Coordinates of C-alpha atoms in Angstrom, one line a residue:
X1 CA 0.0 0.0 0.0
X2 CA 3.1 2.5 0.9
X3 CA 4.8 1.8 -2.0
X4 CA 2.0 2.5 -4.4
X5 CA 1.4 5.9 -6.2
X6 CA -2.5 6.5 -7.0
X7 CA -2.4 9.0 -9.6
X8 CA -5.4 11.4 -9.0
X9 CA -6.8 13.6 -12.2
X10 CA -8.1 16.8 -11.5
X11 CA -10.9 18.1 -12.9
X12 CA -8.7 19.9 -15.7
X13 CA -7.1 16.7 -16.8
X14 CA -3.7 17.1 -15.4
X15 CA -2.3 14.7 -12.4
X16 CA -2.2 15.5 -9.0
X17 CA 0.9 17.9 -7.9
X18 CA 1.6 15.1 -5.1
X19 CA 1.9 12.2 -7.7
X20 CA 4.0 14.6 -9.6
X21 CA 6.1 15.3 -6.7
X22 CA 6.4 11.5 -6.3
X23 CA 7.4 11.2 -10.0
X24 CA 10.4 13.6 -9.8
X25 CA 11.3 12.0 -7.1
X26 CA 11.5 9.0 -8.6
X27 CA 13.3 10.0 -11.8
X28 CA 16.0 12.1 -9.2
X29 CA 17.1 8.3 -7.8
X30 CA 17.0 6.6 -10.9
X31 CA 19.4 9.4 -12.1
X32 CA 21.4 9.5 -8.5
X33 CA 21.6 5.1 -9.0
X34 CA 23.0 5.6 -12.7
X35 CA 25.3 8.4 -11.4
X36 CA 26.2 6.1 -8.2
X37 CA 27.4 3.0 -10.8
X38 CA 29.3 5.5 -12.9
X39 CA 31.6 6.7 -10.4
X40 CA 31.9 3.4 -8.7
X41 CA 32.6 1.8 -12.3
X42 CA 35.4 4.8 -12.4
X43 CA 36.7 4.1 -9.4
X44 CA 37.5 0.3 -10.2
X45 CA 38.7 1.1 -13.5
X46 CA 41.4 3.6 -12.1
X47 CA 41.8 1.1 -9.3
X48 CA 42.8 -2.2 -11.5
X49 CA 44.6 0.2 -14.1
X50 CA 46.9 1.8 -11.1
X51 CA 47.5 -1.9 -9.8
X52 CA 48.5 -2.7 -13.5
X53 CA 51.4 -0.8 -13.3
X54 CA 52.8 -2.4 -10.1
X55 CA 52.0 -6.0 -11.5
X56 CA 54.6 -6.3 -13.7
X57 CA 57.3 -8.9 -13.0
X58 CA 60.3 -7.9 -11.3
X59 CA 63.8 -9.1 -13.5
X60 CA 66.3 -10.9 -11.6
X61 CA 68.6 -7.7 -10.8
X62 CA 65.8 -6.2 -9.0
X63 CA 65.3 -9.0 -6.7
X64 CA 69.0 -9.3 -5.9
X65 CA 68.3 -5.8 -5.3
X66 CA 65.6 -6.2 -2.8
X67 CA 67.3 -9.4 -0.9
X68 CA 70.8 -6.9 -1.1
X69 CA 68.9 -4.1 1.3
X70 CA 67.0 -6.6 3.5
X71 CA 70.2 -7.8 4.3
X72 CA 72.0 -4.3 4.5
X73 CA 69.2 -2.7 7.1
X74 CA 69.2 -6.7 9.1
X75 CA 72.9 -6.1 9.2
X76 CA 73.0 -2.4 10.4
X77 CA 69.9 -2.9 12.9
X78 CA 72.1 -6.1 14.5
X79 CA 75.6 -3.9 14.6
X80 CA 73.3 -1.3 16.3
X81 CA 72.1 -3.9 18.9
X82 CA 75.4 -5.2 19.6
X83 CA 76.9 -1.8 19.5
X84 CA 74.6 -0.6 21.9
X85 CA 75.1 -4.1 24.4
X86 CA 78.8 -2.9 24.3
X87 CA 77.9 0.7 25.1
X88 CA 75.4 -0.9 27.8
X89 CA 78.5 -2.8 29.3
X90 CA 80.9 0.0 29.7
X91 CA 78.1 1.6 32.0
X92 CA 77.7 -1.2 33.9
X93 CA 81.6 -1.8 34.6
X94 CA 81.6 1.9 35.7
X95 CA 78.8 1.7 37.9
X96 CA 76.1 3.2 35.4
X97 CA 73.2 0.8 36.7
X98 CA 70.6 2.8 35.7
X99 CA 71.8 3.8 32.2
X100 CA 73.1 0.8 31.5
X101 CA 69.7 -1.1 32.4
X102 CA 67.8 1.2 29.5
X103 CA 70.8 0.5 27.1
X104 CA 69.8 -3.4 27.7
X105 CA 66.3 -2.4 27.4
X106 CA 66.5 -1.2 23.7
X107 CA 69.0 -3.7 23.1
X108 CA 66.3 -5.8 23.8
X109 CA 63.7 -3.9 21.6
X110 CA 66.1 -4.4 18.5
X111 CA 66.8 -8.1 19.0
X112 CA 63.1 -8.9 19.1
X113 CA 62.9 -6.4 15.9
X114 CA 65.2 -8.7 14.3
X115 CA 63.4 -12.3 15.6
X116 CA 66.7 -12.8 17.7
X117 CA 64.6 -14.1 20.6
X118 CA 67.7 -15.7 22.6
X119 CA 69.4 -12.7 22.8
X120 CA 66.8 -10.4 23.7
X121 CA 66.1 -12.4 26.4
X122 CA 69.9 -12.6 27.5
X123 CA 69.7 -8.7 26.9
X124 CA 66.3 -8.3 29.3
X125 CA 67.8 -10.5 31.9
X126 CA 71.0 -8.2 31.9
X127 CA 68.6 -5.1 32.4
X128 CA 66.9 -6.9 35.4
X129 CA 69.7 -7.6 36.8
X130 CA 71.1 -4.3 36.6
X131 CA 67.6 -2.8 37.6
X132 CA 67.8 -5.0 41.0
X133 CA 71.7 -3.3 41.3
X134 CA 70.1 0.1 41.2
X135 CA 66.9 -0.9 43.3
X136 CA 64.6 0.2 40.4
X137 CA 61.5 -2.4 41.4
X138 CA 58.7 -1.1 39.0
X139 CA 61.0 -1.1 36.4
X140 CA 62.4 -4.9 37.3
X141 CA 58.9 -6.4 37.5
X142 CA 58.1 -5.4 34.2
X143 CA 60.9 -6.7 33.0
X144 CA 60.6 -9.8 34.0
X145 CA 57.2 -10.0 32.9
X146 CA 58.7 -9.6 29.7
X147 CA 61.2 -11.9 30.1
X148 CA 59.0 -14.2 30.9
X149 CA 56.5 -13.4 28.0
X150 CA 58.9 -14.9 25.3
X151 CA 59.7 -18.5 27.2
X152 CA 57.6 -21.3 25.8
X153 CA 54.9 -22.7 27.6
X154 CA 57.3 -26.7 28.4
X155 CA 60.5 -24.4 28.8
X156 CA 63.1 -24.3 31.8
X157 CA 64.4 -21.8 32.5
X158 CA 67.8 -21.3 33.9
X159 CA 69.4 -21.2 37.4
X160 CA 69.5 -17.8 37.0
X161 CA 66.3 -16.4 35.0
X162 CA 64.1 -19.2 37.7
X163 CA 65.8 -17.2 40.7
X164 CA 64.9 -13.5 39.2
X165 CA 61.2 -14.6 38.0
X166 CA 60.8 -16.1 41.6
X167 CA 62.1 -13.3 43.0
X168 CA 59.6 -11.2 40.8
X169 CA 56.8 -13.5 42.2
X170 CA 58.2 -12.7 46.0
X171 CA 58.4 -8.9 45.1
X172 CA 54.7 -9.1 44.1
X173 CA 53.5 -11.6 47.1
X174 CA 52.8 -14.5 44.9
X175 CA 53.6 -18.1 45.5
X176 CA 56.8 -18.6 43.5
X177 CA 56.9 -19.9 40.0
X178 CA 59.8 -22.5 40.5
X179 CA 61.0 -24.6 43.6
X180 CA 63.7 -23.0 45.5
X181 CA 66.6 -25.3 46.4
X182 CA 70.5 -25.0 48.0
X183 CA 71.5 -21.4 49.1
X184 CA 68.5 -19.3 47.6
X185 CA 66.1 -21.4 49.6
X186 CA 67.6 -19.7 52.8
X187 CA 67.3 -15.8 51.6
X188 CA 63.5 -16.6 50.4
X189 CA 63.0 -18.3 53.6
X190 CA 64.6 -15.2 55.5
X191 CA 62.4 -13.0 53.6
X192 CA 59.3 -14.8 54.9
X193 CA 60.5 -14.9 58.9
X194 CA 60.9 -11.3 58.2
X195 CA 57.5 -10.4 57.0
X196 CA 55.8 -12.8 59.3
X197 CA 57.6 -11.1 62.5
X198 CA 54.7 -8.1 63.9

């Protein structure tokens, strides 16, 4: 019923200004639909012919070309990270804690830009350990949230990462991760007598 138009004549003959009103109407979205698939029709033809130019096949030279700077910018952004582990050291050997922590820290950053996941976790242990030297807790604990981010789900960790993430846990009065044994059993112990005492 809505969508019919009942054209009324008027006693001279000629429609009804509302049916005519309807009409134009009509006509202006027929025009408005051909106008619609004109432009859309443009747009995919500039689309595909733009594309067309970037589909070509690329010759052998331009692929040794390619693989040639992938390898440049994965050599520079490595020399960076070990430059900067170096740099990161001399702090450290002079008693820069701090500084030599954030120096791990983007260490760190570039390794995992690089998919070397060993050695940014070598490099964000270093920085916790440095971060505990300088007592920067906030800092440490996300750290070794981080750290512990990129172990796999069966993986052991080492003497030394299992002793910093329990620590972590013991910073943030969890139960610890891994089971203490020999001479770090006796500081977490301590630790406890020490918080227990009123």
């Amino acid at each position: 019923m809505f969508g019919t138009v009942v054209a009324k004549i008027s006693p001279r003959g000629t429609t009804d200004p509302m049916v005519e009103m309807t009409g134009a109407r009509k006509e202006a979205r027929s025009k408005m639909k051909r106008i619609n698939i004109f432009l859309f029709s443009a747009c995919a033809l500039l689309a595909l012919s733009g594309c067309s130019g970037h589909m070509r096949s690329l010759s052998r030279e331009e692929i040794r070309q390619t693989v040639k700077m992938a390898d440049t910018e994965h050599y520079a952004k490595l020399q960076e990270a070990q430059q900067t582990v170096d740099l990161a050291l001399e702090y450290y050997e002079q008693g820069g804690y701090r500084k030599g922590s954030e120096l791990f820290l983007e260490a760190a950053d570039l390794y995992g830009d690089l998919g070397l996941y060993e050695m940014q976790r070598r490099a964000l242990i270093a920085a916790a350990k440095l971060q505990l030297k300088c007592s920067q807790r906030t800092s440490f604990l996300l750290t070794v949230e981080r750290f512990e981010r990129l172990l796999g789900r069966l993986e052991m960790p080492s003497e030394d990462e299992r002793f910093l993430i329990n620590l972590s846990d013991h910073m943030k009065g969890r139960p610890l991760t891994y089971p203490v044994e020999g001479p770090w059993e006796i500081i977490f112990k301590k630790n406890e007598l020490k918080e227990e005492k009123p």
